[in-house]
Every structure is written in structure tokens, then in C-alpha cells.
Amino acid sequence: MSSTASHEPATRHTVRTYRSEEELPREEQLAWRIAEVASDPVEVDDEVVDMIINRVIDNAAVAAASLTRSAPSSARAQALDHPVSRGGAGSTIFGVDLETTTSPEWAAWANGVAVRELDYHDTFLAAEYSHPADNIPPIVAVAQHAGKDGAALVRGIATGYEIQVDLVRTVSLHKHKIDHVAHLGPSAAAGIGTLLGLPTEVIYQAVGQALHTTTATRQSRKGEISSWKAHAPALAGKMAIESVDRAMRGETSPNPIYEGEDGVIAWLLDGPDASYEVALPAKGEPKRSILDTFTKEHSAEYQAQAWIDLARRLGNERPELRDPEQVTSIVLHTSHHTHYVIGSGSGDPQKYDPTASRETLDHSIPYIFAVALQDGGWHHVDSYAPERAGRPDTVALWHKITTDEDPEWTRRYHSEDPREKAFGGRVEITLADGSQVVEEIAIADAHPFGARPFVRENYVAKFRMLAEGVLAPEEIERFLDLAERLPSLTAEEVRQLSIVAPKQLLESAPAPKGLF
């Protein structure tokens, strides 16, 4: 992030429900305005290009670390059962040799699951939550299949980020129990439209279809969280590609998709009397919203990032805090979201269950704080191991940790001032002798305004760390060379923009047989 100012566009559009008898020209519909942004051929600013490169590297890093896990292995097997039959070059699959391709929607599926599996890539939080780098797998897949060069790919990714972030700033899905990937379908469709240079009309139809097919409930992030959490954004990317394909063939979408009497706002969001002010770039305005997003240093829900940093520091400075016999209680005073989604305010007993799934534990701030406090750090595998979660002293400490909503931290969470916006809180630790330890942290160390902001060398270091032992050293260097030259890549080089693991590594992963 290059300045203290938000990169929110200045042009705002009022979006509300219209009765069927009311006139609403399509040029005034939100889906059309999104399509206009996507079809506007503005240049991409240098600092935006630089951040796109960072996030391409970041995605590959977290995908490399997840290649042999169950969900990515299953999704990869599905993709391999859908080879390209005719037309186009096909798209590569993370881990698989570059000569083996699949149809782009299935590559987006497999690669999207691999990227999302560890909950370890970038984030943007405002009225809604999001992982904007989920846009990258479907856009790259289409670029490879359609023979687009690096410059076109950069433009497409800039649009995907812009649309998703702009929707997330204003339109809350979670309060209506709609999963956040409902913003991803339209943004990925818009990004693909930019990549391909499609007309506004075609992108408009694709955006509407993508939204219509990607709304689902938030039960995927509630209670005992399953492997579907990794699949949900991958499905949105897959649906976006299929929506673009249908729109290019002349097929139309439900409309007005957002504003209709039986549309998304009226029945899935704030209701028929609601309205939103959605900011989108004006014609000729650069797409810069990626600069308001941030990545993760730790493999956990973003609201846990700052708490991990605080816990590891406290544990290293005050080792006695690691001993449950010396601790009476630990209360994390924090935002509404942290308390109700990943804290004790959720009412989910699974968040205190040592046998819970990894997906559940990475959405349990009591668990995460306990382990980071005791271990003085965080590891994407070891910190979630069943034997780590079940350690008696950890369980004892974990069960003494609760959260509480603090209105001031909730206000800061929603602040539009990037210097004030915060995702942490205040911890109050009461010891057995009656004394207290009180500390607070607003943002993660890796945040652009944090103690150690992530820059290119940190993204590269994260990739090297996660790829070590998974990819051959020469493969690590090959990928980094391509990624860092992204805007100048030829179409053939874009087709090489993937990571290739040793065949024996992939063969060691579970590959269950399904229908295909």
C-alpha cells in the first residue's frame, strides 16, 4: 500500500430493488456498471502490477503446501478426468506436468481448491469478507486456454480484484447468512471479460449468470467446518468461466439480477426497501483496489493474524502464561466479527473440541491463541496436528479463553480510514495470584501498516518456505522467474505459469475414484 489513503473509487452508484412495473434501463443496473468497468481498457498502474505479481507468487506458495492434502488431491483427480477435447490449448493444473492440460473450468476448480485449502492467502475485510486472490485461478486458466499474454492477464486480474473489493466494501452477505463467494462469481466473470476483451453486453450477461449460480449459505463456515470451505470459491471460479462461455454464445442471464423484484437484494440481502451505495471506477479511472488488500503470514482466518502475533510475543516474554495452572482466564476483547464468527460468541462447541477438523480449528480463535501462546509461533501443519490439538495442557489453557465484543474494536473494524481500521483487540489475562496482564494489538505484523509489512522479498520467502520439499529447487526458480516477469510474458510463457511437483509426490497423495 503506497499511501495512507484508501483506494476506493470516487464514483458511487445507488442500487435498490425495483418493482417489475418500474423502468430500470440495463445501463443503470449494477451488473451493467460492473461490465462497463471490466470493458474499460485502462492501463494498469505500476504499483498495482507489482502487487498482482506478489499475489500470483502467494497463491502458488500456498498451493504448493497443500498439493498432497485430501481436498486438493480430490479436485485435481476430477480435473484430470476432464481433458481438453477440442478447441483451445487447455489449462494447467497445479502440481501436474505442463504438457497435461484440462478444460479451463476444471483447472480453475482444482487450482482454486489448492489455493484455498490452507486458508493462507490474501484477504480484504469491510462490510463483507473476502479472499480476492480466489479470482486468480479462473482468470489464469482462461488466459492459458485462450492464448492470452501476460499483459492481458494482468489487466484481467486487476479487474477481478477491483470488482470484488468494491462489492465487499458496501454489500454485506454474511449478515444474511450468504457465503462471501457470492461476490466472487461476478468479480471473476468481470476479470475474465477484461482478459478476453469482451464487449460490455457480453460481460453484463456473464456477471448476472455468475451471481445467480454462486449464492449459497454460510453453513460452510459454521459448526463442524468441512472440506467444502476450500471448494466453495473454486466452484465460484468454475461457474464464472461457464457463465462467460454461455454469454459468449449469446445466452442471457436473469435480469435485473441485483435489483429485480425477486432478485438478490430483495430476497437474499437487505430486502425490497433497501439501497446500497456501491463505488466503482469511473471511465478511464485506474483499477487500484488491490492495494487495499493484505496477505497472511500465518495459516489461519485473517482475524487471527494479529492475535497470533500478540500471543507469540507474550509467550516468549512471559513463559508463565503458557501454564494453565498459573492462568485463571483469558478474555479477548475484540470486534463483532471475531467474537461471533471465530470466537466464543459463535456458540459453536466445536471451537473447543480437540478432535475438531482443521477447518474448524482455523476458525477458532481460542484454540489459535492458546497454541501460539504456548509455542511462541505458528506452523501451517504442526499447529493443527491432532496430537497438538489434543495435548492436555493446551486443552486446559484453551478452555479458559473466551472472547467478548468491544464496540470500539467493532467500530475500528469497519472504519474507512486505513490507518484506523483494525482486526485485533485487547487481551486481559488473569493469573492465579490475582494479577493481570493486559495488552492490545490492532493489526498483524505483516499488514501494510504493521510492524513488518510484507513486500516482495517476504512473498518470495513465503513461497520458498512452503515449496521446499515439495518442488525441486530448479522448479522453484523457474516459477519465480516467470511470475516476476508477469506483464511481459508471451502467451506461451503464460501457459507455463504453474508449479510442477515430482510425479512420485502426487502419486503418494490420496486419489479416490468418483463418478468420472
XYZ file of C-alpha atoms in Angstrom:
516
model
C 0.000 0.000 0.000
C 1.661 3.165 -1.141
C -0.202 5.792 0.905
C -2.416 6.277 3.922
C -5.463 6.892 1.752
C -7.972 4.249 0.742
C -8.033 3.290 -2.933
C -11.832 3.210 -3.001
C -13.195 4.665 -6.271
C -14.934 8.027 -6.003
C -17.929 7.294 -8.265
C -20.903 5.883 -6.347
C -23.963 4.138 -7.746
C -27.236 3.806 -5.867
C -28.532 0.243 -6.070
C -32.041 -0.685 -4.883
C -34.920 -3.024 -5.622
C -37.298 -2.141 -8.486
C -40.812 -3.493 -8.861
C -41.436 -5.310 -12.120
C -43.563 -2.440 -13.463
C -40.841 0.139 -12.727
C -38.482 1.029 -15.533
C -34.833 0.273 -14.909
C -32.683 0.621 -18.032
C -29.978 -2.020 -18.053
C -27.370 0.746 -18.312
C -28.358 1.716 -14.750
C -28.138 -1.807 -13.351
C -25.219 -2.750 -11.117
C -24.305 -5.728 -13.317
C -24.053 -3.390 -16.342
C -21.919 -0.893 -14.433
C -19.622 -3.729 -13.375
C -19.403 -4.777 -17.014
C -18.553 -1.212 -18.040
C -15.630 -1.206 -15.598
C -14.466 -4.555 -16.975
C -14.643 -3.402 -20.610
C -12.844 -0.097 -19.961
C -9.309 -0.558 -21.410
C -7.398 1.495 -18.831
C -3.706 0.905 -18.206
C -2.687 -0.854 -15.005
C -0.598 1.271 -12.624
C 2.924 0.036 -11.887
C 2.299 -0.469 -8.169
C -0.825 -2.477 -8.980
C 1.204 -4.663 -11.364
C 3.757 -5.166 -8.622
C 1.082 -6.272 -6.150
C -0.510 -8.624 -8.696
C 2.873 -10.323 -9.089
C 3.093 -10.663 -5.302
C -0.293 -12.344 -5.136
C 0.440 -14.724 -8.026
C 3.523 -15.828 -6.070
C 1.483 -16.027 -2.852
C -1.148 -18.253 -4.467
C 1.484 -20.627 -5.811
C 3.113 -20.783 -2.375
C 0.006 -21.880 -0.520
C -0.987 -24.223 -3.354
C 2.396 -25.948 -3.204
C 1.975 -26.583 0.515
C -1.452 -28.163 0.001
C -0.811 -30.425 -3.010
C -0.906 -33.730 -1.145
C -3.833 -32.889 1.119
C -7.156 -34.615 0.560
C -9.314 -31.833 -0.905
C -6.752 -30.578 -3.472
C -5.920 -34.166 -4.427
C -9.575 -34.981 -4.994
C -10.155 -31.796 -7.022
C -7.021 -32.472 -9.069
C -8.230 -36.001 -9.860
C -11.555 -34.604 -11.025
C -9.817 -32.083 -13.267
C -7.588 -34.749 -14.806
C -10.731 -36.664 -15.782
C -11.778 -33.703 -17.982
C -9.091 -33.314 -20.646
C -9.465 -30.789 -23.447
C -11.393 -32.440 -26.267
C -11.420 -29.696 -28.887
C -10.631 -26.008 -29.285
C -8.107 -24.071 -27.215
C -4.895 -25.185 -25.598
C -6.382 -26.180 -22.274
C -5.129 -25.084 -18.859
C -2.521 -26.396 -16.470
C -3.179 -27.925 -13.042
C -1.032 -27.111 -10.022
C 1.441 -29.915 -9.438
C 0.912 -31.682 -12.763
C 3.356 -31.591 -15.683
C 2.853 -28.711 -18.102
C 2.015 -30.964 -21.052
C -1.072 -32.336 -19.306
C -3.945 -29.865 -19.555
C -7.622 -29.839 -18.776
C -10.538 -27.644 -19.734
C -10.255 -24.210 -18.072
C -13.247 -24.524 -15.772
C -11.832 -27.730 -14.279
C -8.349 -26.222 -13.943
C -9.932 -23.297 -12.080
C -11.672 -25.824 -9.851
C -8.535 -27.818 -8.986
C -6.272 -24.804 -8.613
C -8.845 -22.855 -6.640
C -9.133 -25.670 -4.091
C -5.334 -25.903 -3.794
C -5.053 -22.150 -3.189
C -7.859 -22.041 -0.625
C -7.156 -25.248 1.285
C -4.825 -23.851 3.971
C -6.629 -20.512 4.497
C -3.269 -18.862 3.900
C -3.566 -16.313 1.071
C -4.818 -12.738 0.840
C -7.822 -11.061 2.412
C -9.980 -7.955 2.301
C -12.467 -7.168 5.068
C -15.120 -4.462 5.122
C -18.918 -4.836 5.030
C -18.224 -8.374 3.811
C -15.251 -10.752 3.963
C -13.215 -11.987 1.013
C -10.066 -13.624 -0.294
C -9.601 -11.653 -3.518
C -6.790 -13.886 -4.822
C -9.515 -16.501 -5.397
C -10.013 -14.548 -8.644
C -6.588 -15.552 -9.928
C -7.087 -19.298 -10.683
C -10.069 -18.879 -13.057
C -8.536 -15.876 -14.833
C -5.189 -17.630 -15.320
C -6.946 -20.786 -16.523
C -8.825 -18.878 -19.234
C -5.676 -16.948 -20.194
C -3.827 -20.218 -20.765
C -6.674 -21.811 -22.700
C -7.337 -18.760 -24.877
C -3.677 -17.962 -25.560
C -3.527 -14.570 -23.833
C -0.255 -12.885 -22.897
C 0.942 -11.556 -19.546
C -0.244 -8.005 -20.150
C -3.812 -9.203 -20.781
C -3.611 -11.448 -17.731
C -2.544 -8.533 -15.524
C -5.495 -6.440 -16.777
C -7.898 -9.290 -16.048
C -6.600 -9.838 -12.527
C -6.745 -6.090 -11.795
C -10.442 -6.132 -12.727
C -11.198 -9.233 -10.662
C -9.693 -7.625 -7.580
C -11.366 -4.283 -8.248
C -14.892 -5.635 -8.567
C -14.668 -7.984 -5.625
C -13.193 -5.372 -3.298
C -15.728 -2.743 -4.403
C -18.626 -5.104 -3.670
C -17.129 -6.161 -0.340
C -16.759 -2.531 0.778
C -20.523 -1.989 0.735
C -22.651 -5.139 0.387
C -22.769 -7.425 3.414
C -23.634 -11.035 2.658
C -22.759 -12.702 5.941
C -25.423 -10.916 7.993
C -27.957 -12.685 5.796
C -26.007 -15.973 6.101
C -24.954 -15.871 2.446
C -21.430 -17.105 1.780
C -18.912 -14.482 0.666
C -18.212 -16.249 -2.641
C -21.397 -14.644 -3.983
C -19.187 -11.598 -4.672
C -16.527 -13.795 -6.279
C -18.657 -15.161 -9.121
C -19.341 -11.678 -10.589
C -15.785 -10.430 -10.000
C -14.170 -13.437 -11.679
C -16.582 -13.185 -14.615
C -15.721 -9.493 -14.968
C -11.998 -10.253 -14.789
C -12.302 -12.884 -17.495
C -14.252 -10.388 -19.596
C -11.384 -7.898 -19.315
C -8.821 -10.594 -20.112
C -10.652 -11.558 -23.298
C -11.560 -8.004 -24.298
C -15.268 -8.851 -24.419
C -17.990 -6.251 -25.124
C -19.894 -4.730 -22.219
C -23.077 -6.559 -23.262
C -21.430 -9.980 -23.048
C -19.760 -9.266 -19.716
C -23.076 -7.986 -18.346
C -24.769 -11.294 -19.137
C -21.846 -13.255 -17.684
C -21.867 -11.250 -14.439
C -25.586 -11.887 -13.966
C -25.266 -15.611 -14.622
C -22.243 -15.904 -12.344
C -24.042 -14.211 -9.453
C -27.176 -16.268 -9.986
C -25.235 -19.544 -9.766
C -22.903 -18.749 -6.857
C -25.178 -17.744 -3.988
C -25.108 -20.258 -1.122
C -25.499 -20.247 2.650
C -22.729 -19.679 5.184
C -23.260 -23.087 6.758
C -19.968 -23.998 5.073
C -18.285 -21.845 7.766
C -20.425 -22.810 10.757
C -20.159 -25.562 13.367
C -18.058 -28.512 12.221
C -16.445 -26.934 9.162
C -15.851 -29.374 6.328
C -13.535 -29.509 3.337
C -16.200 -27.639 1.350
C -14.690 -24.406 2.706
C -11.842 -24.884 0.216
C -14.153 -25.935 -2.607
C -16.642 -23.033 -2.333
C -14.501 -20.327 -4.010
C -13.238 -22.841 -6.557
C -16.834 -23.548 -7.555
C -17.456 -19.807 -7.912
C -14.474 -19.548 -10.274
C -15.687 -22.551 -12.238
C -19.180 -21.076 -12.510
C -17.727 -17.741 -13.657
C -15.927 -19.435 -16.550
C -19.035 -21.334 -17.561
C -21.084 -18.128 -17.331
C -18.669 -16.313 -19.649
C -18.807 -19.233 -22.071
C -22.609 -19.143 -22.159
C -22.678 -15.360 -22.539
C -20.203 -15.528 -25.443
C -22.622 -17.957 -27.135
C -25.395 -15.371 -26.857
C -27.201 -16.754 -23.804
C -28.710 -14.265 -21.364
C -28.983 -14.030 -17.591
C -31.807 -13.263 -15.136
C -32.177 -9.510 -15.003
C -32.063 -7.260 -13.229
C -30.125 -9.750 -11.121
C -29.422 -7.438 -8.179
C -32.365 -5.027 -8.396
C -35.233 -7.252 -9.525
C -38.416 -7.668 -7.522
C -37.429 -11.285 -6.902
C -33.706 -10.545 -7.132
C -30.716 -10.719 -4.831
C -31.284 -7.507 -2.848
C -34.993 -8.116 -2.284
C -34.797 -11.725 -1.119
C -31.208 -12.582 -0.175
C -29.905 -9.295 1.222
C -31.459 -6.246 2.938
C -34.913 -6.540 1.409
C -37.135 -4.675 -1.044
C -36.808 -1.330 0.760
C -33.021 -1.407 0.957
C -30.452 0.504 -1.038
C -26.667 0.443 -1.336
C -24.108 2.988 -2.498
C -21.568 0.961 -4.461
C -18.369 2.740 -5.509
C -16.894 1.693 -8.863
C -14.161 3.277 -11.008
C -15.332 5.899 -13.496
C -14.476 5.523 -17.163
C -10.719 5.962 -17.542
C -10.067 5.606 -13.799
C -7.352 3.047 -12.924
C -8.304 -0.086 -11.020
C -6.332 0.230 -7.772
C -8.341 -1.556 -5.093
C -5.889 -4.466 -4.855
C -3.681 -2.029 -2.938
C -6.177 -2.069 -0.052
C -5.886 -5.850 0.368
C -3.393 -7.746 2.542
C -1.969 -11.236 2.773
C -1.390 -13.645 5.653
C 1.837 -14.513 7.408
C 0.050 -17.325 9.245
C -2.216 -20.100 8.036
C -5.435 -19.149 9.819
C -8.537 -16.962 9.493
C -7.427 -13.345 8.935
C -8.904 -12.093 12.208
C -6.482 -14.473 13.932
C -3.360 -12.948 12.334
C -2.818 -10.120 14.812
C -3.764 -12.358 17.751
C -1.106 -14.898 16.708
C 1.490 -12.116 16.606
C 0.467 -10.898 20.070
C 0.275 -14.418 21.537
C 3.702 -15.463 20.295
C 5.236 -12.297 21.719
C 3.527 -12.721 25.100
C 4.501 -16.378 25.283
C 8.133 -15.591 24.582
C 8.232 -12.659 27.009
C 6.161 -14.269 29.791
C 6.603 -18.081 29.711
C 4.418 -18.499 32.798
C 1.396 -17.516 30.669
C 1.758 -20.863 28.878
C 0.948 -22.829 32.035
C -2.804 -23.378 32.535
C -2.239 -23.854 36.274
C -0.991 -20.272 36.510
C -3.799 -18.801 34.406
C -7.351 -18.291 35.642
C -8.861 -16.782 32.498
C -8.004 -15.145 29.182
C -10.529 -12.771 27.581
C -10.026 -11.378 24.081
C -11.953 -8.110 23.727
C -12.443 -7.717 20.005
C -14.716 -6.925 17.071
C -18.182 -8.271 16.397
C -16.885 -10.492 13.595
C -14.066 -12.044 15.595
C -16.352 -12.679 18.566
C -19.299 -14.130 16.669
C -17.579 -15.934 13.788
C -14.349 -17.361 15.200
C -14.827 -16.672 18.917
C -16.937 -17.920 21.790
C -19.821 -15.711 20.632
C -20.468 -18.169 17.800
C -21.944 -20.630 20.261
C -20.144 -23.447 18.435
C -18.940 -26.128 20.895
C -16.726 -27.430 18.087
C -14.442 -24.419 18.595
C -13.360 -26.026 21.885
C -13.210 -29.618 20.637
C -9.690 -31.108 20.375
C -10.955 -33.645 17.834
C -12.408 -30.965 15.530
C -11.363 -30.716 11.880
C -8.501 -28.499 10.765
C -11.039 -26.266 9.018
C -12.849 -25.812 12.335
C -9.679 -25.138 14.327
C -8.506 -22.443 11.920
C -11.806 -20.702 12.697
C -11.361 -20.998 16.488
C -9.541 -18.013 17.973
C -9.490 -19.611 21.474
C -7.553 -22.572 20.044
C -5.264 -20.437 17.915
C -4.388 -18.055 20.742
C -3.627 -20.946 23.115
C -1.274 -22.714 20.700
C 0.511 -19.535 19.554
C 0.951 -18.526 23.201
C 2.441 -21.878 24.182
C 4.566 -22.420 21.066
C 5.760 -18.854 20.502
C 4.864 -19.157 16.826
C 2.582 -20.761 14.266
C 3.048 -23.510 11.681
C 0.637 -24.310 8.848
C 0.818 -28.073 9.552
C 2.175 -28.702 13.051
C -0.126 -26.204 14.773
C -3.181 -28.154 13.572
C -1.900 -31.703 14.114
C -4.323 -33.869 16.121
C -1.646 -34.588 18.710
C -1.046 -30.826 19.074
C -4.741 -30.055 19.480
C -5.172 -32.863 21.993
C -2.278 -32.013 24.292
C -3.766 -31.876 27.820
C -2.094 -28.627 28.913
C -3.209 -26.970 25.674
C -6.803 -28.140 26.103
C -6.801 -26.853 29.680
C -5.500 -23.416 28.638
C -7.703 -23.292 25.529
C -10.851 -23.831 27.596
C -10.002 -20.807 29.725
C -10.066 -18.484 26.691
C -13.218 -16.597 25.703
C -13.995 -13.603 23.520
C -16.142 -10.547 24.111
C -17.342 -7.933 21.656
C -15.971 -4.453 22.301
C -17.899 -1.715 20.422
C -14.731 0.301 19.867
C -12.949 -2.600 18.166
C -16.069 -3.219 16.080
C -16.058 0.442 15.057
C -12.400 0.276 14.101
C -13.006 -2.921 12.144
C -15.482 -1.021 9.952
C -13.527 2.244 9.786
C -12.896 3.597 6.293
C -9.666 5.221 7.471
C -6.925 2.688 6.603
C -4.750 3.968 9.458
C -7.536 3.312 11.972
C -9.015 0.103 10.566
C -8.121 -2.753 12.913
C -8.583 -6.515 13.170
C -7.178 -7.231 16.623
C -8.209 -6.221 20.114
C -7.237 -6.210 23.781
C -6.341 -9.293 25.810
C -6.866 -9.479 29.565
C -5.108 -12.419 31.212
C -5.947 -13.038 34.871
C -3.352 -15.099 36.728
C -3.924 -17.454 39.622
C -2.268 -14.966 42.002
C -4.861 -12.315 41.061
C -2.570 -10.197 38.905
C -3.436 -9.261 35.348
C -1.607 -8.942 32.053
C -3.320 -6.519 29.644
C -2.016 -5.966 26.108
C -3.534 -4.940 22.785
C -2.736 -5.213 19.098
C -4.595 -3.551 16.240
C -3.152 -5.127 13.110
C -0.947 -8.044 12.141
C 2.795 -7.574 11.846
C 2.614 -8.379 8.105
C -0.145 -5.830 7.409
C 0.912 -2.837 5.246
C 0.819 -0.678 8.397
C 2.112 -3.404 10.710
C 5.447 -3.935 12.442
C 6.926 -5.869 9.466
C 4.879 -5.163 6.316
C 5.065 -7.818 3.605
C 6.977 -6.739 0.497
C 8.235 -8.736 -2.499
C 11.046 -10.420 -0.591
C 8.537 -11.677 2.007
C 6.257 -13.131 -0.662
C 9.242 -14.843 -2.277
C 10.449 -16.127 1.100
C 6.967 -17.490 1.858
C 6.963 -19.278 -1.498
C 10.401 -20.778 -0.908
C 9.442 -21.922 2.596
C 6.202 -23.592 1.532
C 7.621 -25.057 -1.694
C 10.707 -26.527 -0.028
C 10.475 -30.299 -0.029
C 7.529 -30.144 -2.432
C 9.064 -28.674 -5.592
C 12.548 -29.239 -6.957
C 14.922 -26.287 -6.454
C 15.071 -25.619 -10.196
C 11.272 -25.633 -10.380
C 11.096 -23.017 -7.630
C 13.442 -20.770 -9.601
C 11.620 -21.383 -12.902
C 8.288 -20.327 -11.466
C 9.653 -17.267 -9.686
C 11.345 -16.106 -12.890
C 8.054 -16.310 -14.801
C 5.989 -14.691 -12.062
C 8.320 -11.732 -11.628
C 8.187 -11.089 -15.397
C 4.393 -11.420 -15.491
C 3.442 -8.285 -17.523
C 5.909 -9.138 -20.290
C 5.155 -12.858 -20.608
C 4.236 -14.210 -24.015
C 1.140 -16.358 -24.425
C 3.365 -19.444 -24.443
C 5.023 -18.349 -21.199
C 1.626 -17.763 -19.592
C 0.883 -21.417 -20.367
C 3.931 -22.292 -18.249
C 2.701 -20.222 -15.283
C 2.131 -23.130 -12.934
C 4.087 -25.268 -10.493
C 5.167 -28.825 -11.291
C 5.753 -31.315 -8.480
C 7.639 -34.621 -8.760
C 5.342 -37.308 -10.087
C 6.007 -39.577 -7.120
C 4.850 -36.850 -4.738
C 1.462 -36.599 -6.428
C 1.183 -40.387 -6.606
C 1.645 -40.515 -2.828
C -1.427 -38.325 -2.338
C -4.921 -39.775 -1.903
C -6.710 -40.107 -5.246
C -10.163 -41.541 -4.577
C -12.244 -42.615 -7.542
C -15.561 -40.896 -8.099
C -18.115 -40.821 -10.868
C -15.783 -39.693 -13.670
